[in-house]
Amino acid sequence: MALSFPALIADKLKAERFSLLDIGCSGGIDPAWRAFGPKLQALGIDASETECRRLADIERNPDISYVAAFAA
């Protein structure tokens, strides 16, 4: 079975942190990016304040945050 792109990159960059910008993060960060584990640093941006608040409440990684905003 082939590795997903994030899993392949995480395997190659074992000691490196990985920063992700997720614009339109409704539903949360795609689970494939969790392959980076504690090395993942992410910022999720979505127009829905309610959704960003919900995601922030359930997020376990302290290096992942969500911002309610429009990106253009």
Tab-separated table of N, CA and C in Angstrom:
chain	number	residue	atom	x	y	z
A	1	MET	N	0.839	-1.179	0.000
A	1	MET	CA	0.000	0.000	0.000
A	1	MET	C	0.887	1.247	0.000
A	2	ALA	N	0.609	2.180	-0.853
A	2	ALA	CA	1.393	3.408	-0.960
A	2	ALA	C	1.088	4.348	0.205
A	3	LEU	N	2.120	5.038	0.656
A	3	LEU	CA	1.937	6.035	1.709
A	3	LEU	C	1.263	7.275	1.136
A	4	SER	N	0.498	7.972	1.976
A	4	SER	CA	-0.053	9.257	1.559
A	4	SER	C	1.101	10.248	1.434
A	5	PHE	N	0.881	11.327	0.702
A	5	PHE	CA	1.924	12.348	0.551
A	5	PHE	C	2.412	12.859	1.906
A	6	PRO	N	1.502	13.247	2.830
A	6	PRO	CA	1.987	13.714	4.137
A	6	PRO	C	2.792	12.647	4.882
A	7	ALA	N	2.363	11.385	4.816
A	7	ALA	CA	3.096	10.315	5.506
A	7	ALA	C	4.477	10.128	4.891
A	8	LEU	N	4.578	10.220	3.577
A	8	LEU	CA	5.868	10.100	2.895
A	8	LEU	C	6.804	11.227	3.322
A	9	ILE	N	6.302	12.447	3.353
A	9	ILE	CA	7.118	13.599	3.762
A	9	ILE	C	7.506	13.487	5.236
A	10	ALA	N	6.561	13.089	6.079
A	10	ALA	CA	6.847	12.943	7.516
A	10	ALA	C	7.950	11.914	7.735
A	11	ASP	N	7.939	10.855	6.930
A	11	ASP	CA	8.961	9.817	7.048
A	11	ASP	C	10.337	10.357	6.660
A	12	LYS	N	10.394	11.205	5.642
A	12	LYS	CA	11.669	11.767	5.170
A	12	LYS	C	12.194	12.866	6.092
A	13	LEU	N	11.307	13.603	6.730
A	13	LEU	CA	11.699	14.726	7.589
A	13	LEU	C	11.494	14.381	9.064
A	14	LYS	N	11.963	13.253	9.476
A	14	LYS	CA	11.702	12.741	10.826
A	14	LYS	C	11.971	13.744	11.948
A	15	ALA	N	13.048	14.502	11.836
A	15	ALA	CA	13.425	15.407	12.922
A	15	ALA	C	12.931	16.831	12.712
A	16	GLU	N	12.312	17.106	11.602
A	16	GLU	CA	11.901	18.466	11.273
A	16	GLU	C	10.455	18.744	11.671
A	17	ARG	N	10.198	19.978	12.045
A	17	ARG	CA	8.822	20.421	12.263
A	17	ARG	C	8.216	20.710	10.900
A	18	PHE	N	6.895	20.600	10.813
A	18	PHE	CA	6.195	20.875	9.556
A	18	PHE	C	5.085	21.869	9.851
A	19	SER	N	5.065	22.968	9.107
A	19	SER	CA	4.036	24.000	9.277
A	19	SER	C	3.025	23.910	8.150
A	20	LEU	N	1.758	23.963	8.508
A	20	LEU	CA	0.665	23.825	7.555
A	20	LEU	C	-0.297	24.994	7.714
A	21	LEU	N	-0.733	25.550	6.596
A	21	LEU	CA	-1.780	26.566	6.582
A	21	LEU	C	-2.984	25.940	5.897
A	22	ASP	N	-4.086	25.793	6.619
A	22	ASP	CA	-5.303	25.184	6.088
A	22	ASP	C	-6.378	26.256	5.971
A	23	ILE	N	-6.579	26.749	4.765
A	23	ILE	CA	-7.606	27.760	4.522
A	23	ILE	C	-8.895	27.042	4.146
A	24	GLY	N	-9.942	27.317	4.906
A	24	GLY	CA	-11.208	26.601	4.732
A	24	GLY	C	-11.166	25.323	5.553
A	25	CYS	N	-10.791	25.446	6.817
A	25	CYS	CA	-10.523	24.291	7.677
A	25	CYS	C	-11.771	23.658	8.285
A	26	SER	N	-12.952	24.048	7.835
A	26	SER	CA	-14.181	23.466	8.370
A	26	SER	C	-14.094	21.944	8.316
A	27	GLY	N	-14.394	21.303	9.420
A	27	GLY	CA	-14.264	19.853	9.502
A	27	GLY	C	-12.941	19.419	10.103
A	28	GLY	N	-12.004	20.358	10.223
A	28	GLY	CA	-10.720	20.068	10.858
A	28	GLY	C	-9.593	19.832	9.873
A	29	ILE	N	-8.401	19.765	10.420
A	29	ILE	CA	-7.212	19.463	9.629
A	29	ILE	C	-7.377	18.052	9.075
A	30	ASP	N	-7.088	17.878	7.793
A	30	ASP	CA	-7.206	16.550	7.187
A	30	ASP	C	-6.369	15.556	7.986
A	31	PRO	N	-6.939	14.414	8.344
A	31	PRO	CA	-6.221	13.428	9.164
A	31	PRO	C	-4.877	12.989	8.574
A	32	ALA	N	-4.711	13.067	7.272
A	32	ALA	CA	-3.443	12.662	6.668
A	32	ALA	C	-2.275	13.488	7.200
A	33	TRP	N	-2.516	14.771	7.525
A	33	TRP	CA	-1.446	15.633	8.029
A	33	TRP	C	-1.029	15.260	9.441
A	34	ARG	N	-1.854	14.500	10.135
A	34	ARG	CA	-1.516	14.074	11.504
A	34	ARG	C	-0.355	13.081	11.508
A	35	ALA	N	0.089	12.655	10.317
A	35	ALA	CA	1.257	11.775	10.210
A	35	ALA	C	2.495	12.433	10.816
A	36	PHE	N	2.498	13.767	10.906
A	36	PHE	CA	3.621	14.476	11.495
A	36	PHE	C	3.591	14.452	13.016
A	37	GLY	N	2.488	13.988	13.588
A	37	GLY	CA	2.383	13.872	15.043
A	37	GLY	C	2.697	15.182	15.744
A	38	PRO	N	3.511	15.127	16.801
A	38	PRO	CA	3.813	16.337	17.565
A	38	PRO	C	4.685	17.339	16.806
A	39	LYS	N	5.202	16.957	15.656
A	39	LYS	CA	6.018	17.868	14.840
A	39	LYS	C	5.155	18.779	13.969
A	40	LEU	N	3.835	18.539	13.958
A	40	LEU	CA	2.919	19.336	13.144
A	40	LEU	C	2.573	20.646	13.845
A	41	GLN	N	2.766	21.725	13.130
A	41	GLN	CA	2.340	23.050	13.568
A	41	GLN	C	1.393	23.544	12.479
A	42	ALA	N	0.176	23.957	12.844
A	42	ALA	CA	-0.791	24.334	11.816
A	42	ALA	C	-1.642	25.518	12.255
A	43	LEU	N	-2.079	26.240	11.241
A	43	LEU	CA	-3.029	27.325	11.428
A	43	LEU	C	-4.191	27.049	10.499
A	44	GLY	N	-5.376	26.891	11.074
A	44	GLY	CA	-6.589	26.686	10.292
A	44	GLY	C	-7.383	27.978	10.255
A	45	ILE	N	-7.815	28.368	9.062
A	45	ILE	CA	-8.598	29.593	8.886
A	45	ILE	C	-9.915	29.221	8.230
A	46	ASP	N	-11.000	29.716	8.818
A	46	ASP	CA	-12.322	29.459	8.254
A	46	ASP	C	-13.236	30.646	8.568
A	47	ALA	N	-14.192	30.886	7.707
A	47	ALA	CA	-15.114	32.011	7.894
A	47	ALA	C	-16.084	31.782	9.049
A	48	SER	N	-16.259	30.528	9.448
A	48	SER	CA	-17.222	30.206	10.499
A	48	SER	C	-16.588	30.290	11.884
A	49	GLU	N	-17.003	31.296	12.637
A	49	GLU	CA	-16.499	31.442	14.005
A	49	GLU	C	-16.910	30.252	14.876
A	50	THR	N	-18.119	29.784	14.680
A	50	THR	CA	-18.618	28.635	15.457
A	50	THR	C	-17.771	27.394	15.195
A	51	GLU	N	-17.442	27.147	13.933
A	51	GLU	CA	-16.639	25.974	13.586
A	51	GLU	C	-15.223	26.100	14.130
A	52	CYS	N	-14.627	27.260	14.050
A	52	CYS	CA	-13.280	27.447	14.595
A	52	CYS	C	-13.270	27.232	16.104
A	53	ARG	N	-14.293	27.714	16.777
A	53	ARG	CA	-14.395	27.514	18.226
A	53	ARG	C	-14.534	26.032	18.551
A	54	ARG	N	-15.358	25.317	17.771
A	54	ARG	CA	-15.558	23.879	17.982
A	54	ARG	C	-14.248	23.127	17.780
A	55	LEU	N	-13.536	23.448	16.706
A	55	LEU	CA	-12.270	22.773	16.420
A	55	LEU	C	-11.235	23.054	17.502
A	56	ALA	N	-11.167	24.285	17.954
A	56	ALA	CA	-10.219	24.643	19.010
A	56	ALA	C	-10.519	23.881	20.300
A	57	ASP	N	-11.803	23.681	20.582
A	57	ASP	CA	-12.202	22.968	21.797
A	57	ASP	C	-11.790	21.500	21.785
A	58	ILE	N	-11.715	20.886	20.608
A	58	ILE	CA	-11.386	19.457	20.537
A	58	ILE	C	-9.934	19.192	20.142
A	59	GLU	N	-9.197	20.248	19.778
A	59	GLU	CA	-7.806	20.068	19.328
A	59	GLU	C	-6.904	19.684	20.486
A	60	ARG	N	-6.109	18.641	20.301
A	60	ARG	CA	-5.196	18.162	21.339
A	60	ARG	C	-3.757	18.645	21.139
A	61	ASN	N	-3.433	19.054	19.925
A	61	ASN	CA	-2.077	19.522	19.640
A	61	ASN	C	-1.999	21.024	19.965
A	62	PRO	N	-1.160	21.416	20.922
A	62	PRO	CA	-1.076	22.837	21.303
A	62	PRO	C	-0.474	23.722	20.206
A	63	ASP	N	0.112	23.107	19.184
A	63	ASP	CA	0.714	23.870	18.092
A	63	ASP	C	-0.224	24.017	16.899
A	64	ILE	N	-1.497	23.686	17.103
A	64	ILE	CA	-2.504	23.873	16.059
A	64	ILE	C	-3.549	24.844	16.587
A	65	SER	N	-3.789	25.891	15.825
A	65	SER	CA	-4.797	26.878	16.231
A	65	SER	C	-5.710	27.188	15.060
A	66	TYR	N	-6.861	27.733	15.404
A	66	TYR	CA	-7.907	28.032	14.413
A	66	TYR	C	-8.313	29.496	14.549
A	67	VAL	N	-8.473	30.148	13.404
A	67	VAL	CA	-8.835	31.561	13.376
A	67	VAL	C	-10.045	31.738	12.481
A	68	ALA	N	-11.046	32.439	13.015
A	68	ALA	CA	-12.241	32.761	12.211
A	68	ALA	C	-11.938	34.023	11.414
A	69	ALA	N	-11.813	33.869	10.104
A	69	ALA	CA	-11.488	34.996	9.237
A	69	ALA	C	-11.766	34.623	7.786
A	70	PHE	N	-11.834	35.633	6.947
A	70	PHE	CA	-11.922	35.420	5.506
A	70	PHE	C	-10.528	35.557	4.933
A	71	ALA	N	-10.155	34.675	4.030
A	71	ALA	CA	-8.866	34.762	3.355
A	71	ALA	C	-9.116	35.110	1.894
A	72	ALA	N	-8.401	36.095	1.419
A	72	ALA	CA	-8.564	36.498	0.024
A	72	ALA	C	-7.200	36.754	-0.598
